[in-house]
PDB file of C-alpha atoms in Angstrom:
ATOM      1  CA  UNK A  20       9.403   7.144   2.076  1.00 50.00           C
ATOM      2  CA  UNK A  21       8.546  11.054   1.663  1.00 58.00           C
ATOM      3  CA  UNK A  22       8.384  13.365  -1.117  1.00 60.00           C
ATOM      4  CA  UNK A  23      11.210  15.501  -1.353  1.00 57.00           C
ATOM      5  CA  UNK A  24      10.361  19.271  -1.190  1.00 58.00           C
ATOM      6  CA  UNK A  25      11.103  22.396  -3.360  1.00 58.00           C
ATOM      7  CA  UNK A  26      12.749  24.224  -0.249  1.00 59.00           C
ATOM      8  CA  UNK A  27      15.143  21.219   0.226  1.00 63.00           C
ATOM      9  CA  UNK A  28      16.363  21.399  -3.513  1.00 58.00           C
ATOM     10  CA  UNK A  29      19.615  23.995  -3.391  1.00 57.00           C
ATOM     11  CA  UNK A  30      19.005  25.735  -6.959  1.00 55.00           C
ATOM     12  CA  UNK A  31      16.066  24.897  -9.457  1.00 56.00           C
ATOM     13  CA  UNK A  32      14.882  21.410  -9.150  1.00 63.00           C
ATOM     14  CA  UNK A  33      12.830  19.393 -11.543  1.00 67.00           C
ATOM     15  CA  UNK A  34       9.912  17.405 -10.112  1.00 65.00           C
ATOM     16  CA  UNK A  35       8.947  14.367 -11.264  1.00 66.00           C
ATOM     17  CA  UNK A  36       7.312  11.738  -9.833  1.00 69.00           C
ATOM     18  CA  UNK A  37       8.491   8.034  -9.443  1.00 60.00           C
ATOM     19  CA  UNK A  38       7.106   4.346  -9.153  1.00 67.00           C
ATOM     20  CA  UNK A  39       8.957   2.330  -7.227  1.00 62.00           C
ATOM     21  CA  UNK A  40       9.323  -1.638  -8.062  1.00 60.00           C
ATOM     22  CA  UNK A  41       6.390  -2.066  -4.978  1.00 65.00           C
ATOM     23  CA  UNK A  42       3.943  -0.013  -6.846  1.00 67.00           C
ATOM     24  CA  UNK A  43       4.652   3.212  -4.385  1.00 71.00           C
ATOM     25  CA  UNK A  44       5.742   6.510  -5.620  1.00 73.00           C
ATOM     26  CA  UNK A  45       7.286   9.590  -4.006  1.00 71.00           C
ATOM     27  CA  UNK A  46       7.854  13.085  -5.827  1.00 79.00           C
ATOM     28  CA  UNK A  47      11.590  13.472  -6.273  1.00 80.00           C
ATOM     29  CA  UNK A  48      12.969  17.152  -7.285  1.00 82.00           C
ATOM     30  CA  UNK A  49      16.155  16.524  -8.968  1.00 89.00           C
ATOM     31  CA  UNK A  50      18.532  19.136 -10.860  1.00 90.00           C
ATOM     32  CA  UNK A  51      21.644  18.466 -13.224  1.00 91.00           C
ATOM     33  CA  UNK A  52      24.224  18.984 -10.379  1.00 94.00           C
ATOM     34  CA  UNK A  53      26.641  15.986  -9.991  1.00 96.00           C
ATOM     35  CA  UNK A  54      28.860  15.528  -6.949  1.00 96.00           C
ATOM     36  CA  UNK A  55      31.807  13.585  -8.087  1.00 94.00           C
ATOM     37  CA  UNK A  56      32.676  10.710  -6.146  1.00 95.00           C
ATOM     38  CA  UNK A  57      36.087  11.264  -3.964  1.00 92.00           C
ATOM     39  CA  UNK A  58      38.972   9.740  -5.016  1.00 94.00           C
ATOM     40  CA  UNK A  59      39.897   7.281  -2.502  1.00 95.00           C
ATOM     41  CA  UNK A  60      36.991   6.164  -0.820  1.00 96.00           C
ATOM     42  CA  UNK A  61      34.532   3.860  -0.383  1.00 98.00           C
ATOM     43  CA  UNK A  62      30.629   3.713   0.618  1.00 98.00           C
ATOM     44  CA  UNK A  63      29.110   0.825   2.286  1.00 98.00           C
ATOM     45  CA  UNK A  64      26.471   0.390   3.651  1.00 98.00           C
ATOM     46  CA  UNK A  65      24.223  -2.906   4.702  1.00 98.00           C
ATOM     47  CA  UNK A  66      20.427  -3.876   4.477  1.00 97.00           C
ATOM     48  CA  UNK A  67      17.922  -6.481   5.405  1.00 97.00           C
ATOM     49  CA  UNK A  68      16.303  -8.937   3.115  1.00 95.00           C
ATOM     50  CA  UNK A  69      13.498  -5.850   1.481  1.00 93.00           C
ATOM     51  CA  UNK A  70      16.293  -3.508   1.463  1.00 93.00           C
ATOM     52  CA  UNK A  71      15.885  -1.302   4.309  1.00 96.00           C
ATOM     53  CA  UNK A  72      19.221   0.131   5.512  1.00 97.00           C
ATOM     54  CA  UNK A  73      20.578  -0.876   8.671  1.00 98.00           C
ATOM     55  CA  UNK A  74      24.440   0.388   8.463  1.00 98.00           C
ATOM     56  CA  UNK A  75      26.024   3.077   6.541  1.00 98.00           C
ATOM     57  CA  UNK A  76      29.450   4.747   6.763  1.00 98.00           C
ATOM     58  CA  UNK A  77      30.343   8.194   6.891  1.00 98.00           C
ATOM     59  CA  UNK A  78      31.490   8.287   3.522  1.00 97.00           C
ATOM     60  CA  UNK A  79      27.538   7.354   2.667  1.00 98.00           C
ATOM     61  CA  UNK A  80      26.212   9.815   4.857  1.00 98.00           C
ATOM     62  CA  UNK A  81      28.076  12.406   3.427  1.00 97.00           C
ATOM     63  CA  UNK A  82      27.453  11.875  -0.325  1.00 97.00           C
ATOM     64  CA  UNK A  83      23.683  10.928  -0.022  1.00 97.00           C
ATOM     65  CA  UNK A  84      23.163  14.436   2.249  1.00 95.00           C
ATOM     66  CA  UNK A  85      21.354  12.583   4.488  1.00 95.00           C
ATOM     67  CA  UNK A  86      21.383  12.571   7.964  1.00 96.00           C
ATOM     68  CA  UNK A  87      22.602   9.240   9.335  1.00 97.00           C
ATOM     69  CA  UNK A  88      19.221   9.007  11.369  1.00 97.00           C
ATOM     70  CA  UNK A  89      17.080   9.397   7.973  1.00 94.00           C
ATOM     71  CA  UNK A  90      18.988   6.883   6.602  1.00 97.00           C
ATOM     72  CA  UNK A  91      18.877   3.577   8.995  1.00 97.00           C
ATOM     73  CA  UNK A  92      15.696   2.578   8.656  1.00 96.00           C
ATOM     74  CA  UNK A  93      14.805   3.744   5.227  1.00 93.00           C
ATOM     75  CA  UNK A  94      14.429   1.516   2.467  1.00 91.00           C
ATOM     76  CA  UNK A  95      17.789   1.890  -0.145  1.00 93.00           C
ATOM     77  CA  UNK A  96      15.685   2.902  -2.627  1.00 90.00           C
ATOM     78  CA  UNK A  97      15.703   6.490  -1.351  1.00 91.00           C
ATOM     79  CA  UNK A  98      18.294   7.318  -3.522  1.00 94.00           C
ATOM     80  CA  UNK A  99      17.041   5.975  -6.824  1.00 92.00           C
ATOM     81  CA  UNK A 100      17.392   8.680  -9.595  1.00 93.00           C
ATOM     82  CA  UNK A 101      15.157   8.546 -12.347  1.00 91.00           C
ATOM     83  CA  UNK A 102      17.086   8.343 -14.551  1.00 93.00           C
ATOM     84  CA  UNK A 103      17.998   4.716 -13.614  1.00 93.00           C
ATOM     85  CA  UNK A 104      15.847   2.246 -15.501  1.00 92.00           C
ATOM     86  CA  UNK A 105      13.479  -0.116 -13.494  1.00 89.00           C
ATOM     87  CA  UNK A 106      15.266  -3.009 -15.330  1.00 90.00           C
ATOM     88  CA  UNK A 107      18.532  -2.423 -13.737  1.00 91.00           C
ATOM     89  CA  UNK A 108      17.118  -2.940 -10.202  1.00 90.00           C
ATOM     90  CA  UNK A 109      15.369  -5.867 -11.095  1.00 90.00           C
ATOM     91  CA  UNK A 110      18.292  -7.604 -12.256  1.00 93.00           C
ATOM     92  CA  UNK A 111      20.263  -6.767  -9.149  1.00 94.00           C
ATOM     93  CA  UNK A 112      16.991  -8.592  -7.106  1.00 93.00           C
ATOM     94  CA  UNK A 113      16.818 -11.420  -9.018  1.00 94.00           C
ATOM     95  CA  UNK A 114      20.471 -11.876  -8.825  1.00 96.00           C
ATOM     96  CA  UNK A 115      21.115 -11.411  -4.883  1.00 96.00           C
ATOM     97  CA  UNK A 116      18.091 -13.120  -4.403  1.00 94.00           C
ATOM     98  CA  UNK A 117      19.758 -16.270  -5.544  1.00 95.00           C
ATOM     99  CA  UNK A 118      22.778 -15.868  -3.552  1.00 95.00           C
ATOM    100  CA  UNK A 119      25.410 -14.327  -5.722  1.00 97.00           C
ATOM    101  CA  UNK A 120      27.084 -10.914  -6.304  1.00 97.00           C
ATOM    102  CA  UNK A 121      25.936  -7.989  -8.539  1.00 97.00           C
ATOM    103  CA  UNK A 122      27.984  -5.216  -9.838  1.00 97.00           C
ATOM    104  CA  UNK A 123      27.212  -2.696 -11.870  1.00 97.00           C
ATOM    105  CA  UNK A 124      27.352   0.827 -12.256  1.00 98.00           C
ATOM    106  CA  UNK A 125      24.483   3.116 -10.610  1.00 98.00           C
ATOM    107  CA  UNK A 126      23.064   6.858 -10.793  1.00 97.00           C
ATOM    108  CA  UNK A 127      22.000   7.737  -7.252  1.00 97.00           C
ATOM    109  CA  UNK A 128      20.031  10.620  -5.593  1.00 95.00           C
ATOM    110  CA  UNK A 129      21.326  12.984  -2.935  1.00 95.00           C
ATOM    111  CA  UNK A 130      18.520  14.609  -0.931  1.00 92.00           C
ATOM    112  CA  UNK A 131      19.279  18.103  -2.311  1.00 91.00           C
ATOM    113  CA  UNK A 132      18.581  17.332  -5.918  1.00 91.00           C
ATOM    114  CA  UNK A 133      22.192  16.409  -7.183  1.00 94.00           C
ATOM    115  CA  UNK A 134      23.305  13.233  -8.011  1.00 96.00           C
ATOM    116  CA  UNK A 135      26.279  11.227  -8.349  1.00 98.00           C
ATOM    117  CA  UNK A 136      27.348   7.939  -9.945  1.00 98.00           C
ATOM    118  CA  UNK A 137      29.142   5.019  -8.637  1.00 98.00           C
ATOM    119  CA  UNK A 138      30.316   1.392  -9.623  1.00 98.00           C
ATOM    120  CA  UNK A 139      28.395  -0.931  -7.266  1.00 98.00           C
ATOM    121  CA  UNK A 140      28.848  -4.049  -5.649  1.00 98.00           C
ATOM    122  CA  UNK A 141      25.877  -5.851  -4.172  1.00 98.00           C
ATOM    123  CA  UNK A 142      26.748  -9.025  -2.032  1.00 98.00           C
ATOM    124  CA  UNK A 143      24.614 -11.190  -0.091  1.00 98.00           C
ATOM    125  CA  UNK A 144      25.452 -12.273   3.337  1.00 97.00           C
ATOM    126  CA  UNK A 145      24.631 -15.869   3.535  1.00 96.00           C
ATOM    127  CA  UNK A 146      24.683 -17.551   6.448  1.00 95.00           C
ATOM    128  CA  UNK A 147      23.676 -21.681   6.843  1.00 95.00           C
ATOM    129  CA  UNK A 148      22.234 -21.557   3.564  1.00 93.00           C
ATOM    130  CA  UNK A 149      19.639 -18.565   4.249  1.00 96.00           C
ATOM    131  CA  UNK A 150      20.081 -15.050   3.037  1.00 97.00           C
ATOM    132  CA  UNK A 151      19.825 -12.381   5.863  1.00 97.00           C
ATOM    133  CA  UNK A 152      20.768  -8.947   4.054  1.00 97.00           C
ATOM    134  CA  UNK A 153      23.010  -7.325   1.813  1.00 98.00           C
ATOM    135  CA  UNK A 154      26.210  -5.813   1.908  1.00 98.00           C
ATOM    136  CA  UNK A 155      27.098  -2.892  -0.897  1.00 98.00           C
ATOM    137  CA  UNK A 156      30.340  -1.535  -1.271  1.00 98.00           C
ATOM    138  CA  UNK A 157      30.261   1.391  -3.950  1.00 98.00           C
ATOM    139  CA  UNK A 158      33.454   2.773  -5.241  1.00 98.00           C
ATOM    140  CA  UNK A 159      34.201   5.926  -7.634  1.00 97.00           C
ATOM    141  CA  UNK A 160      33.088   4.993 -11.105  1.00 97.00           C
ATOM    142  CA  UNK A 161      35.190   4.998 -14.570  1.00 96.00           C
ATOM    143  CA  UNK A 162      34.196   7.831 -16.055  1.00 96.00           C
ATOM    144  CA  UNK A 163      33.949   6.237 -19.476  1.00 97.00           C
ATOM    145  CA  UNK A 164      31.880   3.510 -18.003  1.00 98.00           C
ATOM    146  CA  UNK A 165      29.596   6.345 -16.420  1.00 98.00           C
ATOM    147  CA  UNK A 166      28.927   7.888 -20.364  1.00 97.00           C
ATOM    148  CA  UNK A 167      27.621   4.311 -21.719  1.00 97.00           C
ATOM    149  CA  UNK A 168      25.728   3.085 -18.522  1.00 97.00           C
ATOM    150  CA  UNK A 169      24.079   6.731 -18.956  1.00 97.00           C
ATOM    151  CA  UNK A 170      23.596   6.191 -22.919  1.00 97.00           C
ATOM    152  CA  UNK A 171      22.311   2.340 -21.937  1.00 97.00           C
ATOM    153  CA  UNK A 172      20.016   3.950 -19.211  1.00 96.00           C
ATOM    154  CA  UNK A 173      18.555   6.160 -21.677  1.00 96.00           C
ATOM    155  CA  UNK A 174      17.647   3.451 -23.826  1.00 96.00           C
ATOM    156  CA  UNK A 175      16.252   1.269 -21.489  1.00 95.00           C
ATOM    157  CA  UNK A 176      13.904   4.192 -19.913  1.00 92.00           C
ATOM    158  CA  UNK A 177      12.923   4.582 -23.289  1.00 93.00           C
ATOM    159  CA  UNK A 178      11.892   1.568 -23.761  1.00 93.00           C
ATOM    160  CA  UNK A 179      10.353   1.131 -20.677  1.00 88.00           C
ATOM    161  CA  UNK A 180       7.812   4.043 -21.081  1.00 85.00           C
ATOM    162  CA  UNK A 181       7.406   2.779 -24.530  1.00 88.00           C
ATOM    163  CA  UNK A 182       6.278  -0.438 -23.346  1.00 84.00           C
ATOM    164  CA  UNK A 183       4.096   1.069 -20.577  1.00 73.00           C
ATOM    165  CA  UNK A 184       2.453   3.227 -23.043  1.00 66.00           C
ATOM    166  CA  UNK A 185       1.825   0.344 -25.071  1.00 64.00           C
ATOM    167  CA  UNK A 186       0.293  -1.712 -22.018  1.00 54.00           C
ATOM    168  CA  UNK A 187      -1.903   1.234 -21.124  1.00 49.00           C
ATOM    169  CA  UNK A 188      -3.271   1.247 -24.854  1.00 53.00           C
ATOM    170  CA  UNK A 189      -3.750  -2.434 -24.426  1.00 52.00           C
ATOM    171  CA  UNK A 190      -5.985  -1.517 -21.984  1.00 55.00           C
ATOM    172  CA  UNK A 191      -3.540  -3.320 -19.285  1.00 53.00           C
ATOM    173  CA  UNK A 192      -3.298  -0.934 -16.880  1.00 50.00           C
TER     174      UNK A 192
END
């Protein structure tokens, strides 16, 4: 995955850099621009086992300002805002890891900086017992739903960086 850049950012963007779940990070510029999700449609796309994108719709391609050709290929997690607490993603793992579907409502990350939210549904495709990828179908979010997965979010980022704070005091790190 590659850092996004200042000159791809359309307005001011802040940079910050993230840690994904595999212990890699990538600066991410984001700024406080949503793009609301259009009424009516749907995104899907599907991955393999580790996540890595091998289908997407339009409707995907279009919201995550990608180009469909920097997009297959790429591991999902390209468009983790963060703002979205590492907790959330683990729970979606550990849950379509065992076989059964996850929903739940997510924060992504466009490649300009903006982001937008959407209710998502995370279903494994199973086939003689073995998992072989991942099917996500992501439809427009409630809006109240949106304000307390946000206020949740908050809490849980909180509380992450707490606890890594504490870890690093620990001498854990």
């Amino acid at each position: 995955m590659y850092d996004m850049r200042p000159e791809d950012i359309e307005g001011v963007g802040m940079p910050a850099v993230h840690t994904y779940f595999d212990g890699s990070s990538r600066l991410l510029m984001t700024t406080a621009e949503e793009v609301v999700f259009p009424t009516g449609e749907l995104i899907v796309s599907q991955t393999d086992t580790v996540g890595v994108i091998t289908m997407c719709n339009e409707a995907f391609v279009r919201m995550s300002g990608y180009r469909r050709e920097e997009l297959i290929g790429a591991q999902h997690s390209i468009l983790r805002h963060p703002d979205m607490p590492q907790a959330a993603f683990a729970d979606l793992w550990s849950t379509v890891s065992t076989g059964h579907r996850w929903s739940g409502y997510v924060k992504n990350l466009r490649k300009d900086g903006a982001y937008y939210w959407v209710y998502a549904t995370v279903i494994p495709k199973v086939r003689g017992g073995q998992i072989l990828g991942h099917t996500s179908v992501r439809r427009q979010p409630s809006r109240s739903k949106v304000d307390a997965a946000r206020q949740l979010y908050a809490t849980m980022l909180q509380q992450e960086k707490n606890s890594a704070s504490t870890s690093v005091e620990a001498g854990e790190a």
